[in-house]
PDB file of C-alpha atoms in Angstrom:
ATOM      1  CA  MET T  24     100.508  88.266 101.777  1.00  0.00           C
ATOM      2  CA  SER T  25     101.506  91.714 100.492  1.00  0.00           C
ATOM      3  CA  ALA T  26      99.521  91.088  97.308  1.00  0.00           C
ATOM      4  CA  ALA T  27      96.473  90.101  99.372  1.00  0.00           C
ATOM      5  CA  VAL T  28      96.787  93.262 101.470  1.00  0.00           C
ATOM      6  CA  SER T  29      97.164  95.377  98.335  1.00  0.00           C
ATOM      7  CA  SER T  30      94.126  93.805  96.658  1.00  0.00           C
ATOM      8  CA  ALA T  31      92.115  94.616  99.796  1.00  0.00           C
ATOM      9  CA  GLY T  32      92.816  98.305  99.201  1.00  0.00           C
ATOM     10  CA  SER T  33      95.750  98.767 101.547  1.00  0.00           C
ATOM     11  CA  THR T  34      99.448  99.211 100.874  1.00  0.00           C
ATOM     12  CA  PRO T  35     102.293  97.522 102.747  1.00  0.00           C
ATOM     13  CA  ASP T  36     104.315  99.931 104.912  1.00  0.00           C
ATOM     14  CA  THR T  37     107.534  97.930 104.741  1.00  0.00           C
ATOM     15  CA  THR T  38     110.337  97.662 102.238  1.00  0.00           C
ATOM     16  CA  PRO T  39     111.559  94.231 101.099  1.00  0.00           C
ATOM     17  CA  ASP T  40     114.645  94.373 103.344  1.00  0.00           C
ATOM     18  CA  TRP T  41     113.104  95.995 106.445  1.00  0.00           C
ATOM     19  CA  HIS T  42     113.425  92.791 108.469  1.00  0.00           C
ATOM     20  CA  MET T  43     117.198  92.753 107.995  1.00  0.00           C
ATOM     21  CA  HIS T  44     117.884  96.179 109.497  1.00  0.00           C
ATOM     22  CA  ARG T  45     115.206  97.057 112.032  1.00  0.00           C
ATOM     23  CA  ASP T  46     113.500  95.552 115.085  1.00  0.00           C
ATOM     24  CA  ALA T  47     110.056  97.131 114.684  1.00  0.00           C
ATOM     25  CA  GLU T  48     107.388  94.493 113.996  1.00  0.00           C
ATOM     26  CA  ARG T  49     105.750  96.429 111.156  1.00  0.00           C
ATOM     27  CA  TYR T  50     104.424  93.319 109.429  1.00  0.00           C
ATOM     28  CA  LEU T  51     102.764  92.015 112.603  1.00  0.00           C
ATOM     29  CA  ASP T  52     101.431  95.464 113.490  1.00  0.00           C
ATOM     30  CA  ARG T  53      99.590  95.605 110.149  1.00  0.00           C
ATOM     31  CA  LEU T  54      98.401  91.990 110.389  1.00  0.00           C
ATOM     32  CA  LEU T  55      96.962  92.547 113.872  1.00  0.00           C
ATOM     33  CA  ARG T  56      94.567  95.154 112.424  1.00  0.00           C
ATOM     34  CA  TYR T  57      92.736  92.280 110.719  1.00  0.00           C
ATOM     35  CA  ALA T  58      93.654  89.147 112.682  1.00  0.00           C
ATOM     36  CA  HIS T  59      94.245  87.759 116.168  1.00  0.00           C
ATOM     37  CA  GLU T  60      97.030  85.476 117.356  1.00  0.00           C
ATOM     38  CA  LEU T  61      96.089  81.828 117.813  1.00  0.00           C
ATOM     39  CA  ASP T  62      97.075  79.509 120.651  1.00  0.00           C
ATOM     40  CA  ARG T  63      96.577  76.374 118.559  1.00  0.00           C
ATOM     41  CA  LEU T  64      97.951  74.843 115.386  1.00  0.00           C
ATOM     42  CA  PRO T  65      96.569  76.608 112.318  1.00  0.00           C
ATOM     43  CA  LEU T  66      93.647  75.466 110.210  1.00  0.00           C
ATOM     44  CA  ALA T  67      93.082  76.023 106.495  1.00  0.00           C
ATOM     45  CA  GLY T  68      92.828  79.760 105.818  1.00  0.00           C
ATOM     46  CA  ASP T  69      94.801  80.813 108.894  1.00  0.00           C
ATOM     47  CA  VAL T  70      98.027  82.775 108.506  1.00  0.00           C
ATOM     48  CA  ALA T  71     101.503  81.639 109.548  1.00  0.00           C
ATOM     49  CA  VAL T  72     104.156  84.327 110.011  1.00  0.00           C
ATOM     50  CA  PHE T  73     107.814  83.316 110.121  1.00  0.00           C
ATOM     51  CA  ARG T  74     110.815  85.138 111.555  1.00  0.00           C
ATOM     52  CA  PHE T  75     113.167  86.252 108.814  1.00  0.00           C
ATOM     53  CA  GLY T  76     116.077  88.402 109.891  1.00  0.00           C
ATOM     54  CA  ARG T  77     115.199  90.371 113.007  1.00  0.00           C
ATOM     55  CA  THR T  78     111.398  90.349 112.749  1.00  0.00           C
ATOM     56  CA  PHE T  79     108.362  88.225 111.965  1.00  0.00           C
ATOM     57  CA  SER T  80     108.118  89.345 108.369  1.00  0.00           C
ATOM     58  CA  HIS T  81     107.269  86.401 106.098  1.00  0.00           C
ATOM     59  CA  GLY T  82     103.606  85.477 105.865  1.00  0.00           C
ATOM     60  CA  ALA T  83     101.935  82.403 104.415  1.00  0.00           C
ATOM     61  CA  ILE T  84      98.366  81.200 104.023  1.00  0.00           C
ATOM     62  CA  VAL T  85      97.832  77.750 105.523  1.00  0.00           C
ATOM     63  CA  THR T  86      96.204  75.148 103.286  1.00  0.00           C
ATOM     64  CA  GLU T  87      96.661  72.112 105.539  1.00  0.00           C
ATOM     65  CA  TRP T  88      99.454  72.411 108.114  1.00  0.00           C
ATOM     66  CA  PRO T  89     102.364  72.071 107.397  1.00  0.00           C
ATOM     67  CA  VAL T  90     101.503  73.017 103.793  1.00  0.00           C
ATOM     68  CA  VAL T  91     101.223  76.735 102.995  1.00  0.00           C
ATOM     69  CA  ILE T  92     101.022  79.134 100.069  1.00  0.00           C
ATOM     70  CA  HIS T  93     103.725  81.781 100.155  1.00  0.00           C
ATOM     71  CA  ALA T  94     106.101  83.784  98.000  1.00  0.00           C
ATOM     72  CA  TYR T  95     109.869  83.679  98.348  1.00  0.00           C
ATOM     73  CA  TRP T  96     112.190  85.560  96.027  1.00  0.00           C
ATOM     74  CA  ALA T  97     114.482  82.588  95.395  1.00  0.00           C
ATOM     75  CA  VAL T  98     111.708  80.161  94.395  1.00  0.00           C
ATOM     76  CA  GLY T  99     109.068  82.424  92.860  1.00  0.00           C
ATOM     77  CA  ALA T 100     105.728  83.919  93.803  1.00  0.00           C
ATOM     78  CA  GLY T 101     102.623  82.102  94.912  1.00  0.00           C
ATOM     79  CA  ARG T 102     104.220  78.733  95.579  1.00  0.00           C
ATOM     80  CA  VAL T 103     102.837  75.863  97.614  1.00  0.00           C
ATOM     81  CA  GLY T 104     105.425  74.871 100.170  1.00  0.00           C
ATOM     82  CA  ASP T 105     105.986  72.548 103.096  1.00  0.00           C
ATOM     83  CA  VAL T 106     107.204  74.419 106.191  1.00  0.00           C
ATOM     84  CA  THR T 107     109.463  71.505 107.098  1.00  0.00           C
ATOM     85  CA  ARG T 108     111.612  72.308 104.030  1.00  0.00           C
ATOM     86  CA  TYR T 109     113.707  75.251 102.793  1.00  0.00           C
ATOM     87  CA  PRO T 110     113.248  78.201 103.227  1.00  0.00           C
ATOM     88  CA  LEU T 111     110.823  77.874 106.170  1.00  0.00           C
ATOM     89  CA  ALA T 112     112.239  74.870 108.037  1.00  0.00           C
ATOM     90  CA  GLY T 113     113.474  75.648 111.531  1.00  0.00           C
ATOM     91  CA  ARG T 114     112.199  79.236 111.602  1.00  0.00           C
ATOM     92  CA  GLU T 115     110.218  80.582 114.525  1.00  0.00           C
ATOM     93  CA  VAL T 116     106.545  80.858 113.539  1.00  0.00           C
ATOM     94  CA  ARG T 117     103.379  82.452 114.924  1.00  0.00           C
ATOM     95  CA  PHE T 118      99.789  81.742 113.832  1.00  0.00           C
ATOM     96  CA  PHE T 119      96.897  84.133 113.227  1.00  0.00           C
ATOM     97  CA  GLY T 120      93.197  83.862 112.433  1.00  0.00           C
ATOM     98  CA  MET T 121      91.010  86.516 110.885  1.00  0.00           C
ATOM     99  CA  THR T 122      88.947  88.582 113.320  1.00  0.00           C
TER     100      THR T 122
END
């Protein structure tokens, strides 16, 4: 998600470990400039944001729920993953669509 934001001409205003030490929802604040929260399961192209540490700070692009594209330091960048498996399984998640 950070790479997508950067390629759109913006820069992320968080550090990689922000979510571990602070409560401010910086990631969501930036996302809400471009998207709105959904009250339904996501469709292809929607964004899923997972709680990591103290904040919702891990974004993924939905391909077909529960399959997403996301980056995670331990498994590499730009991976296709199933949210029912590590590292996303069991994490609180919120869904967003582009405005």
